[in-house]
Structure formats: structure tokens, C-alpha cells
Coordinates of C-alpha atoms in Angstrom, one line a residue:
M1 CA 343.2 202.5 -62.8
N2 CA 340.5 203.6 -65.1
I3 CA 336.9 202.9 -64.5
D4 CA 336.3 200.2 -66.6
S5 CA 339.0 198.1 -65.6
L6 CA 337.6 198.8 -61.9
V7 CA 334.4 197.6 -62.7
N8 CA 335.4 194.7 -64.9
N9 CA 337.5 193.2 -61.9
L10 CA 335.0 193.7 -59.3
T11 CA 334.2 190.0 -58.0
P12 CA 330.7 188.7 -57.7
E13 CA 330.8 189.2 -53.8
L14 CA 332.2 192.7 -53.8
F15 CA 329.2 193.3 -56.2
E16 CA 327.1 192.1 -53.4
R17 CA 328.4 194.2 -51.0
L18 CA 328.4 196.9 -53.1
Q19 CA 324.7 196.5 -54.0
Y20 CA 323.4 195.9 -50.2
G21 CA 325.5 199.5 -49.5
A22 CA 323.3 201.4 -52.0
S23 CA 320.3 199.9 -51.2
T24 CA 320.3 200.3 -47.5
G25 CA 322.8 203.2 -47.1
K26 CA 325.3 201.1 -44.8
W27 CA 327.9 198.4 -45.2
P28 CA 326.7 194.7 -44.4
D29 CA 328.7 195.3 -40.7
G30 CA 326.3 198.1 -40.1
T31 CA 328.7 201.2 -41.0
P32 CA 326.7 203.9 -42.3
L33 CA 328.0 205.1 -45.7
T34 CA 329.1 208.9 -46.2
E35 CA 327.1 211.1 -49.0
A36 CA 330.3 210.4 -51.2
Q37 CA 330.1 206.7 -50.6
K38 CA 326.7 206.5 -51.5
E39 CA 326.9 208.4 -54.6
Q40 CA 330.2 206.5 -55.6
T41 CA 328.6 202.8 -54.7
V42 CA 325.5 203.6 -56.5
Q43 CA 327.6 204.7 -59.6
L44 CA 329.8 201.5 -59.5
V45 CA 326.7 199.0 -58.8
M46 CA 324.9 200.7 -62.4
L47 CA 328.0 200.6 -63.9
Y48 CA 328.6 196.8 -63.0
Q49 CA 324.9 196.0 -64.0
A50 CA 325.5 197.7 -67.7
K51 CA 328.9 196.6 -68.4
V52 CA 329.5 193.0 -66.6
A53 CA 326.2 191.5 -64.9
K54 CA 323.8 192.1 -67.9
T55 CA 321.2 191.1 -65.5
N56 CA 317.4 190.1 -66.1
E57 CA 316.1 192.8 -63.7
Q58 CA 313.0 194.8 -64.3
F59 CA 315.3 198.2 -63.8
T60 CA 318.7 198.3 -65.1
I61 CA 321.2 200.8 -66.7
N62 CA 322.5 199.9 -70.1
A63 CA 325.9 200.2 -71.7
E64 CA 325.2 203.6 -72.5
G65 CA 324.5 205.0 -68.8
E66 CA 320.6 205.0 -69.7
M67 CA 317.7 203.5 -67.5
V68 CA 316.1 200.7 -69.1
Q69 CA 312.6 199.4 -67.9
K70 CA 311.6 196.0 -69.1
S71 CA 307.7 195.2 -69.7
K72 CA 306.0 192.2 -68.3
R73 CA 306.0 191.0 -71.7
E74 CA 310.1 191.2 -71.9
L75 CA 310.6 189.2 -68.7
Q76 CA 308.5 186.4 -69.8
K77 CA 310.2 185.9 -72.7
E78 CA 314.0 185.9 -70.8
F79 CA 312.4 183.5 -68.3
K80 CA 312.0 180.9 -71.0
K81 CA 310.1 177.3 -70.2
E82 CA 313.6 175.4 -70.7
N83 CA 315.1 178.0 -67.5
E84 CA 312.4 176.5 -65.1
I85 CA 313.0 173.7 -62.5
A86 CA 309.7 172.4 -62.4
R87 CA 306.0 172.7 -63.5
F88 CA 303.0 171.7 -61.9
S89 CA 299.6 171.6 -62.5
E90 CA 296.8 171.9 -60.2
N91 CA 296.2 168.0 -60.4
D92 CA 299.5 167.3 -59.3
L93 CA 299.3 169.4 -55.8

């Protein structure tokens, strides 16, 4: 199995487990990751974000493997008013 098919076949639930492991250094059950697991987990998370998730996070990895940092203005454009659930003014509260 090549890396692209591996990343494309990750379920969202498995991605969440990998992301947890990459950020905390342990699996959700508390088992610590080995150094090799840490490296592989971080790589898989970055590849998934770049190729599948296409997330709205400020820091992410693009399809070429380069780190992308979005400005506040870029993030605000992505979260347009039509994506809002509700907006209140001070008078409504």
C-alpha cells in the first residue's frame, strides 16, 4: 500500500486518534508512543491535513508538504457570515 492510499483510507475517527497521539505523545488509552511512532504519527497527521481534510486551521501543511500560516484576515474570510449560526448585538442580550 502506498502512502497516498493509506492517507486517503484513514477514517475521521482514526485521524482524531492519530492527532491526539501526535499532540500529547500518548494514545487515548494513555500508552506512550515510541519515538518512531511519534515521527510516523506526526507525518500521517500532516499528510491527512494536506491531502484530505483541507482544514481551516491557522497552521497546516499544504499538498507540497510546506507549512502554511494563515493571517487573521484570511481566517476571517473563511468564516463568512453565512457560516454563522447566530449573531447578537449588545441590545439583544
